Short mmCIF file of C-alpha atoms and ligand atoms in Angstrom, two decimals:
data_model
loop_
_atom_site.label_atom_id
_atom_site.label_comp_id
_atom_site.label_asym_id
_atom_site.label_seq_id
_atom_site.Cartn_x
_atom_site.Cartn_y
_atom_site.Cartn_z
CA UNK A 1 36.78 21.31 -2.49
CA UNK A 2 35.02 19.07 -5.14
CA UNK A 3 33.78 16.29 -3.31
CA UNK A 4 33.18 12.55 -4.29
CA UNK A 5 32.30 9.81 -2.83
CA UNK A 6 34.79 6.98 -1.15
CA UNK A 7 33.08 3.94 -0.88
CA UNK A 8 35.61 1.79 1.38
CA UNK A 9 33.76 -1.60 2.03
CA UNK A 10 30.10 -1.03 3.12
CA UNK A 11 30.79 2.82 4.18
CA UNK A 12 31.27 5.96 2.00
CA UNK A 13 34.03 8.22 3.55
CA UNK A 14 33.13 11.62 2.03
CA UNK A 15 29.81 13.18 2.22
CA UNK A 16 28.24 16.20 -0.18
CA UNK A 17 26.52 18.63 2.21
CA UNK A 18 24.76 19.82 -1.19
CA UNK A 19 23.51 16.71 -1.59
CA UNK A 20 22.88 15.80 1.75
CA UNK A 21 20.37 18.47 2.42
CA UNK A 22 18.86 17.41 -1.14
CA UNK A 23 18.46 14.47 0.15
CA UNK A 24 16.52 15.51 3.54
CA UNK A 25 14.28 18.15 1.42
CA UNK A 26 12.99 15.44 -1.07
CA UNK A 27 11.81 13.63 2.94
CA UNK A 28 10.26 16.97 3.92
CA UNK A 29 8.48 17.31 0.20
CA UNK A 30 7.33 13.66 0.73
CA UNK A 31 5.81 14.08 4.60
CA UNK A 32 4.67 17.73 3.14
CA UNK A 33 2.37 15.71 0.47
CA UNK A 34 0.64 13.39 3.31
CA UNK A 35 -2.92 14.11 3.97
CA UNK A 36 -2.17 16.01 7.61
CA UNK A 37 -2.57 14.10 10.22
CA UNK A 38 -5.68 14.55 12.56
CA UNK A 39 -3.27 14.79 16.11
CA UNK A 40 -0.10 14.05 16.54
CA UNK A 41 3.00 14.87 18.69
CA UNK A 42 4.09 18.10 19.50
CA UNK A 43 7.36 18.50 21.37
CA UNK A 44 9.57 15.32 20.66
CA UNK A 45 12.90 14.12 21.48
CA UNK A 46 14.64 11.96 18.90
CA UNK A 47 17.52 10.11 19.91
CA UNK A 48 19.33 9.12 17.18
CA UNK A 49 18.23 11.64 14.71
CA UNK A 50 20.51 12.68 12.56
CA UNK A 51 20.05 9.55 9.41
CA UNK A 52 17.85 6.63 8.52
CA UNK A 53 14.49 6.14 10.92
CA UNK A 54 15.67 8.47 13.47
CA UNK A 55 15.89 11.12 11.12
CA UNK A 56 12.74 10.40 8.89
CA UNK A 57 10.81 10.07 12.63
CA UNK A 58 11.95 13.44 13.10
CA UNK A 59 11.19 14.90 9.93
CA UNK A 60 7.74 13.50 10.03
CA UNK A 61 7.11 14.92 13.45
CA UNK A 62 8.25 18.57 12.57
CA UNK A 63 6.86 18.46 8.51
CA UNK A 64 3.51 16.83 9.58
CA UNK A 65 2.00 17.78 12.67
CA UNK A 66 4.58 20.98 13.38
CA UNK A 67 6.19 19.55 15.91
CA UNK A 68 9.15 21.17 17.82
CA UNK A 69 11.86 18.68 18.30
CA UNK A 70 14.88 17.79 20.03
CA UNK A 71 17.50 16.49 18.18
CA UNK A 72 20.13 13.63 20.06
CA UNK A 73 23.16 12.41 17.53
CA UNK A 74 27.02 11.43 17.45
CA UNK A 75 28.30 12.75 14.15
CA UNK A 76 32.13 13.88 13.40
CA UNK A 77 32.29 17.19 12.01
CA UNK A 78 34.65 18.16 8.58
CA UNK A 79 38.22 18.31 9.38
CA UNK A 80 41.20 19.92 7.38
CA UNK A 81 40.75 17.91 3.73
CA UNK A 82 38.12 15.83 5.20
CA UNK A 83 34.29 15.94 4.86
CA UNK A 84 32.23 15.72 8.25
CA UNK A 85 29.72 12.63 8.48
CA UNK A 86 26.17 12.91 6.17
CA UNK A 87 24.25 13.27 9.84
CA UNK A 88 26.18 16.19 10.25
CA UNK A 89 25.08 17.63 6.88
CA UNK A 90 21.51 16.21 7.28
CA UNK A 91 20.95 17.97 10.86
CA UNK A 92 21.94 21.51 9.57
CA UNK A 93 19.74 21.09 6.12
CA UNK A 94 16.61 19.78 8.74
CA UNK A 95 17.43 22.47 11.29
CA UNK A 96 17.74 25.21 8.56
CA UNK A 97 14.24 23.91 6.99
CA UNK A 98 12.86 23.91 10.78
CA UNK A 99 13.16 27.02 11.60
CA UNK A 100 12.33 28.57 7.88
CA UNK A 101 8.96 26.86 8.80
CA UNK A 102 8.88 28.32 11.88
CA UNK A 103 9.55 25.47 14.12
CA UNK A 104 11.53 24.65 17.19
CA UNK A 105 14.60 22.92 16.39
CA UNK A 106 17.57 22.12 18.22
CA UNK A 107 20.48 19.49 18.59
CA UNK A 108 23.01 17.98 21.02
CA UNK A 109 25.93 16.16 18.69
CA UNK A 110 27.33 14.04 21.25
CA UNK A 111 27.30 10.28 23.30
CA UNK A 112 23.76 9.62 24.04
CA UNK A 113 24.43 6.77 25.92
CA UNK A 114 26.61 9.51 28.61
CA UNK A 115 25.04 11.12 31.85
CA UNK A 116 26.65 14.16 30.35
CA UNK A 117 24.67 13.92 27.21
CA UNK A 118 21.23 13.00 28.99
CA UNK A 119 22.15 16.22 31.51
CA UNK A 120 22.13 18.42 28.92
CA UNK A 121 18.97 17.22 26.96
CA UNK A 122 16.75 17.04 30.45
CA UNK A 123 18.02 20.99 30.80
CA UNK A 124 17.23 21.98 27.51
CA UNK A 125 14.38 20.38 27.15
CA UNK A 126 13.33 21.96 30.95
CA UNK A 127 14.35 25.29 29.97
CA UNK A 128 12.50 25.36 26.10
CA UNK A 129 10.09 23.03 26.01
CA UNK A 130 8.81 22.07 29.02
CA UNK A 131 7.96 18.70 28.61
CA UNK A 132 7.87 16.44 25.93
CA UNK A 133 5.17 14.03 24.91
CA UNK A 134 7.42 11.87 22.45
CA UNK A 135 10.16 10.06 22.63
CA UNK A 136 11.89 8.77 19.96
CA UNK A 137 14.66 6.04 20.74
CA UNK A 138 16.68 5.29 17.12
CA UNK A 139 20.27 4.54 17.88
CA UNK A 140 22.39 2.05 16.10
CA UNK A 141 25.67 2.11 17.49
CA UNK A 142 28.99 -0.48 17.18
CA UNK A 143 29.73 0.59 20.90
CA UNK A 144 28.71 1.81 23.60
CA UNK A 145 30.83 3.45 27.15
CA UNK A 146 28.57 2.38 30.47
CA UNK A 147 28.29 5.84 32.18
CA UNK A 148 28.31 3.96 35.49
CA UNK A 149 30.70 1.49 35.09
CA UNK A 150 32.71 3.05 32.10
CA UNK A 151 33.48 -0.10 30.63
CA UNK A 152 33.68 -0.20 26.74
CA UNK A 153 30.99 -2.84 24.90
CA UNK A 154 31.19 -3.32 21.73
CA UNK A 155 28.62 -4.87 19.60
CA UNK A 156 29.07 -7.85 16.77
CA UNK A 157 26.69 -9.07 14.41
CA UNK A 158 27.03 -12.58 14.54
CA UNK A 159 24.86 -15.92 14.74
CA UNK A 160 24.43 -17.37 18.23
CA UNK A 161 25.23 -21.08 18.97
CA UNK A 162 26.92 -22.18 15.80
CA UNK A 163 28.16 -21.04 12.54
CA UNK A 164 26.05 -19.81 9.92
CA UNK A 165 26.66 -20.04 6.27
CA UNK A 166 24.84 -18.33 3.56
CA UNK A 167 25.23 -16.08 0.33
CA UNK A 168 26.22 -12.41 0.55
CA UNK A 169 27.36 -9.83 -1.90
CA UNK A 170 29.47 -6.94 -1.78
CA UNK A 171 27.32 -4.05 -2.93
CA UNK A 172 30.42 -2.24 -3.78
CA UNK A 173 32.23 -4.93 -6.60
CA UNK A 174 28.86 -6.78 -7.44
CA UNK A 175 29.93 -9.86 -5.92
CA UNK A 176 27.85 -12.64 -5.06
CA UNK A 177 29.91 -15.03 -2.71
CA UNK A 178 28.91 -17.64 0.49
CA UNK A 179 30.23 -16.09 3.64
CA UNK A 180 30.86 -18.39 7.04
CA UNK A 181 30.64 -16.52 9.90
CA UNK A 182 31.30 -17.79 13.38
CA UNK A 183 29.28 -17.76 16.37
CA UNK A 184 29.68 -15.11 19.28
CA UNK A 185 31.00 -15.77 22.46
CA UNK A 186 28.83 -15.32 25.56
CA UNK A 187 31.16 -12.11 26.12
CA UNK A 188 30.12 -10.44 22.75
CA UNK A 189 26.76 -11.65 23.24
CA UNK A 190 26.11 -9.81 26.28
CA UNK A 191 28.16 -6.81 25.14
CA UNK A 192 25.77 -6.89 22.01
CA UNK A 193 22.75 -6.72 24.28
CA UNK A 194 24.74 -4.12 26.51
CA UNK A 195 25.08 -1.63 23.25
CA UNK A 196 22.01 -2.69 21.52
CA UNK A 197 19.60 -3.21 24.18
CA UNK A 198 17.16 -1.56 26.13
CA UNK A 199 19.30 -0.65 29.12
CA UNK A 200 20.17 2.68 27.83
CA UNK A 201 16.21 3.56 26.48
CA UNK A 202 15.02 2.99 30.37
CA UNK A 203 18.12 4.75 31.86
CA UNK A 204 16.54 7.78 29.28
CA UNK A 205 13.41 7.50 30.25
CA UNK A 206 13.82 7.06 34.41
CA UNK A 207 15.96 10.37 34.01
CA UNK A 208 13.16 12.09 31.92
CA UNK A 209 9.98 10.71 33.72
CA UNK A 210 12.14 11.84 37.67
CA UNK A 211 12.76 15.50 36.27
CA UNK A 212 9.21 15.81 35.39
CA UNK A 213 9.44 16.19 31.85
CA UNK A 214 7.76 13.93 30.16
CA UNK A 215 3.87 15.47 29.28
CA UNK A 216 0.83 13.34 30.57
CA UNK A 217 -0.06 10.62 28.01
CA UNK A 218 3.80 10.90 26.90
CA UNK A 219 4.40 7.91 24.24
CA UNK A 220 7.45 6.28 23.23
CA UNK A 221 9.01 4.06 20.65
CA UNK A 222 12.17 2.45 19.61
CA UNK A 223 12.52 0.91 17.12
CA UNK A 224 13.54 -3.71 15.74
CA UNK A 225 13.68 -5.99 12.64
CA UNK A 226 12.28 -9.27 12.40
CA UNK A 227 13.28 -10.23 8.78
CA UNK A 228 12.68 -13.38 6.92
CA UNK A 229 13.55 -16.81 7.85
CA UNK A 230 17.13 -16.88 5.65
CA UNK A 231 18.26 -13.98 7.57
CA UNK A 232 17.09 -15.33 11.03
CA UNK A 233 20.56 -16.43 11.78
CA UNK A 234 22.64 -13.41 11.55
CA UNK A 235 19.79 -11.32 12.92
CA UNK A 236 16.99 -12.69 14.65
CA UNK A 237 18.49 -15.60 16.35
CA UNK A 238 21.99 -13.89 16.18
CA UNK A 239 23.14 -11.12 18.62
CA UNK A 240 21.98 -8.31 17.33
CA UNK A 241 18.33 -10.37 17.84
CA UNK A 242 19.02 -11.45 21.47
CA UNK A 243 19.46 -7.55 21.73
CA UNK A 244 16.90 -6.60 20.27
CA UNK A 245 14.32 -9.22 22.54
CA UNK A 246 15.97 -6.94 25.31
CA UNK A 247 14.95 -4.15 23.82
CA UNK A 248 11.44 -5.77 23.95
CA UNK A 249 11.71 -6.05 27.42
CA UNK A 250 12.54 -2.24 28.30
CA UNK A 251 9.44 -1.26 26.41
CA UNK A 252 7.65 -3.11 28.95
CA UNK A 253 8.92 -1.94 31.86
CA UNK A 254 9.36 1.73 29.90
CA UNK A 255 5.28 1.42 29.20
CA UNK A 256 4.78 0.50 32.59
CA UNK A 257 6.33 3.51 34.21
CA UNK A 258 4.31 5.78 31.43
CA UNK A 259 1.26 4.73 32.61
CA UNK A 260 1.45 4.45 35.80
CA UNK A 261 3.42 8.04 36.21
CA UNK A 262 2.35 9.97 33.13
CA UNK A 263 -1.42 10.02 32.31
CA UNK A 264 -1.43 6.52 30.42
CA UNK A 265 1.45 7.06 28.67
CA UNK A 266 2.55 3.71 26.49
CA UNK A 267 5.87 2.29 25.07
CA UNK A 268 6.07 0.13 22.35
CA UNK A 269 8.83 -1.38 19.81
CA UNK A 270 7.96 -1.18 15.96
CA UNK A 271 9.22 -3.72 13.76
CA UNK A 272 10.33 -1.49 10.82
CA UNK A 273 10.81 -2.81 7.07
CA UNK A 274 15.02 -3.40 5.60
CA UNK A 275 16.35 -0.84 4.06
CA UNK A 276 19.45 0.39 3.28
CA UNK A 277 20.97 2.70 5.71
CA UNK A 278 24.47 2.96 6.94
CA UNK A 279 23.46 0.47 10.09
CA UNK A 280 21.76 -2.13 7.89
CA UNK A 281 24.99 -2.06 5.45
CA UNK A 282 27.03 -3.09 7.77
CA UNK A 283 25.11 -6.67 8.49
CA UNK A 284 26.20 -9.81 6.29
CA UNK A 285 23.81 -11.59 4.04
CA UNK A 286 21.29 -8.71 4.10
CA UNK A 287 22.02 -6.29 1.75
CA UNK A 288 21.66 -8.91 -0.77
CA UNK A 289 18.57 -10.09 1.37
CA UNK A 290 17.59 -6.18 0.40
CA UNK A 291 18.56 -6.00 -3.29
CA UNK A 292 15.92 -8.54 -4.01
CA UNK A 293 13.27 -7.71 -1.55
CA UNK A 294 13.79 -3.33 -3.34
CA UNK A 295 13.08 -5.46 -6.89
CA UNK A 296 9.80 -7.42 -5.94
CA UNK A 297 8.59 -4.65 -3.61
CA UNK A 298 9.18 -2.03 -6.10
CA UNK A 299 7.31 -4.08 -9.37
CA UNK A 300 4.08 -4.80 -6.48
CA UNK A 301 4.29 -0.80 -6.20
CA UNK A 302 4.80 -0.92 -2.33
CA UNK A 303 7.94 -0.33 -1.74
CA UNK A 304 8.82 2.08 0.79
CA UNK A 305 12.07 4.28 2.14
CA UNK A 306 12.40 5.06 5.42
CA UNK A 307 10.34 8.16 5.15
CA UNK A 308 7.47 6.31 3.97
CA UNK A 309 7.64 4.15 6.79
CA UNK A 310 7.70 6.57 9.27
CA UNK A 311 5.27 8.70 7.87
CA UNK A 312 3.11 5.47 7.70
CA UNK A 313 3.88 4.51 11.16
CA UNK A 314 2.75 7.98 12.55
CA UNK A 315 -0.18 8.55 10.35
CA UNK A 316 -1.80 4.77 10.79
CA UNK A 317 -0.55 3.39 13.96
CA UNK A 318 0.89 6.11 16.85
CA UNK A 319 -1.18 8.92 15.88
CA UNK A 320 -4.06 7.09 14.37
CA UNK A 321 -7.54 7.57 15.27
CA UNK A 322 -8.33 4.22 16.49
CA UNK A 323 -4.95 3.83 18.04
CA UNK A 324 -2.36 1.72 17.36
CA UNK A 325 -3.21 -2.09 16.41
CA UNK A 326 -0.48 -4.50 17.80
CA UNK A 327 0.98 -8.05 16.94
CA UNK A 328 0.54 -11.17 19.69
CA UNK A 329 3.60 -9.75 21.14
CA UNK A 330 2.73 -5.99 21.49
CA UNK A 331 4.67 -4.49 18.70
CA UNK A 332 3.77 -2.51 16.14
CA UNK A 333 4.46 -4.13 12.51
CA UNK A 334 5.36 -1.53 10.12
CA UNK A 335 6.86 -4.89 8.16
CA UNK A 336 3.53 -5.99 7.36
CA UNK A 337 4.35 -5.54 3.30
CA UNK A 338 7.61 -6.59 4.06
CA UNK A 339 5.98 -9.87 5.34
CA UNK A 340 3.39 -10.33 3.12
CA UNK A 341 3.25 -14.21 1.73
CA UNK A 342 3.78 -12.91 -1.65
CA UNK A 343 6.46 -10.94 -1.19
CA UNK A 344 8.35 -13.86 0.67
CA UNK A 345 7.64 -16.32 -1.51
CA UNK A 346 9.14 -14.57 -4.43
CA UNK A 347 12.03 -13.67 -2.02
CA UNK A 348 12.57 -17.25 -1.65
CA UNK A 349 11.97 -18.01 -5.22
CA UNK A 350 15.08 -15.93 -6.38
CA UNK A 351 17.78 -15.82 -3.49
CA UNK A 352 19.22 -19.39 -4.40
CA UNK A 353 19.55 -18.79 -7.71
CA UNK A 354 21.06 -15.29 -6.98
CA UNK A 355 25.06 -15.10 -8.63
CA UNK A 356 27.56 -12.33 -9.46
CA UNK A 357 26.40 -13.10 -13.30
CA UNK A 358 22.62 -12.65 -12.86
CA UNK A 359 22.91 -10.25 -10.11
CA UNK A 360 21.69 -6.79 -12.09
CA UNK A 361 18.86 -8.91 -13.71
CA UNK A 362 17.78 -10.84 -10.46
CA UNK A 363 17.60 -7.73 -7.81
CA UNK A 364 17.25 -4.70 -7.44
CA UNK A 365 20.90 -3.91 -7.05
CA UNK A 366 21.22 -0.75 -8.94
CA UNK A 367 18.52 0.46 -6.48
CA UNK A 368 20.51 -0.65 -3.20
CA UNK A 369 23.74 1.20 -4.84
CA UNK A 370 21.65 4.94 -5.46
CA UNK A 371 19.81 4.10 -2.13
CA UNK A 372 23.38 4.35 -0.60
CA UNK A 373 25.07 6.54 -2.27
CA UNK A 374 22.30 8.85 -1.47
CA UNK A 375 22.55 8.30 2.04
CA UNK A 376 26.10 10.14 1.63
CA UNK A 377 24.26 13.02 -0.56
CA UNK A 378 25.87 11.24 -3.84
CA UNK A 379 23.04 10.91 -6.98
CA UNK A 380 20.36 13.61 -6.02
CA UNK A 381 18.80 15.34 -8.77
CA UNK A 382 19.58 19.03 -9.46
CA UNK A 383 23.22 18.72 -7.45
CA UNK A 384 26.24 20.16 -9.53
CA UNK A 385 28.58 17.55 -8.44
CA UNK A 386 32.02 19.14 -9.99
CA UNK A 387 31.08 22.72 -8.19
CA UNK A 388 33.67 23.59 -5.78
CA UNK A 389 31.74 23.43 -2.19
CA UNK A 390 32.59 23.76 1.19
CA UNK A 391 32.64 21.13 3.59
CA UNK A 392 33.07 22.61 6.81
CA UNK A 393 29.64 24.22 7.92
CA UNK A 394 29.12 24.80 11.76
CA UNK A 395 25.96 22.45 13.33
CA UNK A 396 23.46 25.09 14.06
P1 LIG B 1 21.46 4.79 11.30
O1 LIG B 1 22.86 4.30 11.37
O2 LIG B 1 20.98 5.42 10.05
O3 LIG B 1 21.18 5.84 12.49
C1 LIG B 1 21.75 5.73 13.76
C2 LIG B 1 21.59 7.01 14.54
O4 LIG B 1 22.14 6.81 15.85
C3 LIG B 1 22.34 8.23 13.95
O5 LIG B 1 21.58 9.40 14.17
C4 LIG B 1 23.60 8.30 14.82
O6 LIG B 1 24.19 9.60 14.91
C5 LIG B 1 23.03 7.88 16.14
N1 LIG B 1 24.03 7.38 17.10
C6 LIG B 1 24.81 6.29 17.00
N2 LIG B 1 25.58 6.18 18.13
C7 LIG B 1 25.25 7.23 18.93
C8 LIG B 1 25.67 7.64 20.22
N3 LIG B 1 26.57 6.98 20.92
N4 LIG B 1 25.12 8.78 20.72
C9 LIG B 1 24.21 9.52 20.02
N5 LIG B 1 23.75 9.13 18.81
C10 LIG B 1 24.27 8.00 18.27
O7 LIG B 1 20.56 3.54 11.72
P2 LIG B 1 19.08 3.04 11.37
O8 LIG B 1 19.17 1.93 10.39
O9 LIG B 1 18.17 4.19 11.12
O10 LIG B 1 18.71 2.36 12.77
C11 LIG B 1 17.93 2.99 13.77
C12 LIG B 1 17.14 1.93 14.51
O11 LIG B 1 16.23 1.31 13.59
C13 LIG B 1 18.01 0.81 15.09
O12 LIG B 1 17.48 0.41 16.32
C14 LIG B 1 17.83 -0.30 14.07
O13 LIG B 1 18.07 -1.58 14.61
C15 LIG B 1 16.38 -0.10 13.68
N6 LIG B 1 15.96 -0.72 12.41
C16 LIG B 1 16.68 -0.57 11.27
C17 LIG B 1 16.28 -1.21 10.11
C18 LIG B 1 17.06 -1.08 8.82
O14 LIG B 1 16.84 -1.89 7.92
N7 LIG B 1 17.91 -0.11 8.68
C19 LIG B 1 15.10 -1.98 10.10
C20 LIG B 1 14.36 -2.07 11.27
C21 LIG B 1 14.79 -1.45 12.43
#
C-alpha cells in the first residue's frame, strides 16, 4: 500500500516502515560520529525501547560502546489495511542494524508492567546474557493493569488543587487558543502516580536483583521533566509531577538495594530536555511551550533531539570519567541548556505574545510539525513516499 500519514489530534495513525527505519539510521549515524566513549555499558535492558529516550538510550548503548541489549516495548503490529505502530517499525530497523554490526539484540513486544512480561525478560536475559549491568527504565504509558491486584489505573495529565488556565496550540491546525483544564481528583491522582510512578521500576528491579542478574556495579536510570515555571501547573505541580516525585523516591530505595546487593551499584532519575515525542504531544500547553523553546534553542546552536541527549547523558554523566555530577536533589540534569537563564528569559519574552497570526514567525513550529511527523517515519530524506510498500513486517 502507499502509505500517508493520519494526523488525528496530537497522534498520527499510519506509520512508513521506510521511513521509520530512516529515521532510526540517521540516530545510529549520529551516536556513530561521537568520539567513543572511554567505558560504558555492556549488556542493557531497556524498558521502553522502542521510540523517543528509550529508544535513543538504546541506540546509544548498542552504536557507542557495542552493547548487547534487551529490548522491553508494547507496540500493535499492522493489521489488514492498517499500518502497525512506528515502535514496531523502529525495533525491526534497530534490530536489523544490531545484528549487521554484530551485536546482541533482542525484544519482548508486550505489557511491561505484567509478571508475565518481567518472567520472560529475567529468562532471557538468564539464558543469553547472564547478567546485565544497565537498566534502562523509559515507559510512558496512559495505563497501567496492577499484576497483583489487576485493577486498571489510568493516568491524566492534569493540574493538582485547582484549575489551570493558559495558552496552547494545536500543532495540527496552527491554532493558538487558552485552554482551562480542571483539577484531578485524589482518585486520578493516585492512579497517575500508580501508572507513572516508581512502583513498577522497583517491582523490576527486586525481580532482577532476587534472580541474580543484575552484574556487580549494575546502574540504573529512569528517566523526569522539570520544565519551566509556565508549565509547572500541568506538569510539575500537576499529576503527572506528583508521579514523577514518586518516581524520585524508587530511585532511592532502587540505589539503595544496588549498592548494598550489587557491588555499589547506583540509581538515579535524569531530568531530560522537551521534546517532541508521541508522550510529550499528548500534554496541554507544552507543545507550544516546545515550538518556542526548538526556535531559541536552535538560533543559540544547542538544540538537541533525543539522541543528542542521550548520547550526551551517557558520554558526560553515566559513563563519564569523573562520574556523574548531580543536582541538590540527586538527579542528573540533562536540562541544563534547557534551563539556562537565557534560554528562559527569551522563553518568557515571546510566549505571551504568542497568537495563531504570529505563530510561524514567533516559534519554531514548522520544526515541532517535521519533528513529529518524523516520529511516524513521515519527511525523511531519500524516502520515495508514493512507492507501494508493505506494512506488515514480522518483529524480529
Ligand atoms: P515515548 O512515548 O516515545 O516512549 C514510551 C515507550 O514506552 C515506548 O517504547 C512504548 O512502547 C513503551 N511502553 C508504553 N507502555 C508500555 C507497556 N505497558 N509495556 C511495555 N512498554 C510500554 O515516550 P518518551 O517521551 O520517550 O518518554 C519516556 C520517558 O522519558 C518518560 O518517563 C517521560 O516522562 C520521560 N521524559 C520525556 C520527555 C519529553 O519531552 N518527551 C522529557 C523528559 C522526560
Amino acid at each position: 500500500m502507499v502509505i500517508k500519514p493520519k494526523v488525528r489530534g496530537f497522534v498520527c495513525v499510519t506509520a512508513h516502515p521506510a521511513g521509520c527505519a530512516a529515521h532510526v539510521q540517521e540516530w545510529i549515524a549520529h551516536v556513530k560520529s561521537q568520539p567513543p566513549l572511554a567505558r560504558g555499558p555492556k549488556k542493557v535492558l531497556v524498558i521502553g525501547s522502542s521510540t523517543g529516550y528509550g529508544l535513543a538510550s538504546r541506540v546509544t548503548a548498542a552504536f557507542g560502546p557495542g552493547a548487547a541489549t534487551l529490548g522491553i516495548f508494547f507496540e500493535r503490529p499492522s493489521e489488514e489495511g492498517r499500518t502497525a505502530t512506528p515502535g514496531w517499525y523502529n525495533t525491526i530497523a534497530f534490530t536489523k542494524a544490531a545484528h549487521a554490526a554484530g551485536l546482541y539484540a533482542k525484544n519482548i513486544n508486550g505489557d511491561a508492567f505484567s509478571a508475565d512480561i518481567k518472567r520472560q525478560a529475567l529468562d532471557l536475559i538468564r539464558a543469553d546474557l547472564g547478567q546485565v549491568d544497565l537498566v534502562i527504565y523509559s515507559l510512558a504509558s496512559p495505563r497501567r493493569t496492577h499484576p497483583v491486584t489487576g485493577a486498571v489505573h489510568k493516568s491524566v495529565l492534569k493540574p493538582v488543587g485547582q484549575s489551570y488556565t493558559n495558552k496552547t496550540v494545536d500543532t495540527d491546525k496552527g491554532i493558538v487558543s487558552t485552554i482551562t483544564i480542571e483539577p484531578a481528583n485524589e482518585q486520578e491522582i493516585a492512579d497517575t502516580t500508580t501508572v507513572m510512578g516508581g512502583e513498577d521500576w522497583e517491582m523490576w528491579m527486586q525481580a532482577l536483583s532476587e534472580a541474580k542478574l543484575l552484574a556487580p556495579g549494575a546502574q540504573s536510570v529512569a528517566y523526569s521533566y522539570i520544565g519551566p515555571e509556565v508549565t509547572w501547573a500541568i506538569y510539575k505541580n500537576g499529576t503527572i509531577g506528583l508521579a514523577k516525585n514518586d518516581l524520585e523516591r524508587a530511585a532511592r530505595n532502587i540505589d539503595s538495594l544496588l549498592k548494598l546487593h550489587h557491588g555499589g551499584g547506583r540509581a538515579c532519575i535524569s531530568v531530560n530536555k522537551a521534546l517532541v515525542t508521541q508522550a510529550s504531544s499528548a500534554i496541554p500547553v507544552v507543545p507550544l511551550y516546545i515550538s518556542i523553546l526548538y526556535k531559541i534553542m536552535k538560533a543559540k546552536g544547542t538544540h538537541e533531539g533525543c539522541i543528542e541527549q542521550m548520547q550526551r547523558l551517557f558520554a558526560t554523566q553515566l559513563y563519564a570519567p569523573t562520574g556523574p555530577k548531580f543536582d541538590a536533589a540527586g538527579r542528573i540534569r540533562v536540562d541544563d541548556w534547557e534551563m539556562r537563564p537565557e534560554v528562559q528569559s527569551a522563553v518568557k519574552e515571546i510566549w505571551p505574545g504568542t497568537t495563531t497570526e504570529n505563530l510561524a514567525e514567533l516559534t519554531d513550529i514548522a520544526g515541532y510539525r517535521s519533528e513529529f511527523m518524523k516520529l511516524f517515519g513521515f519527511g525523511l530524506p531519500g524516502i520515495d513516499y508514493e512507492a507501494d510498500t508493505e506494512p506488515h513486517v514480522p518483529i524480529i
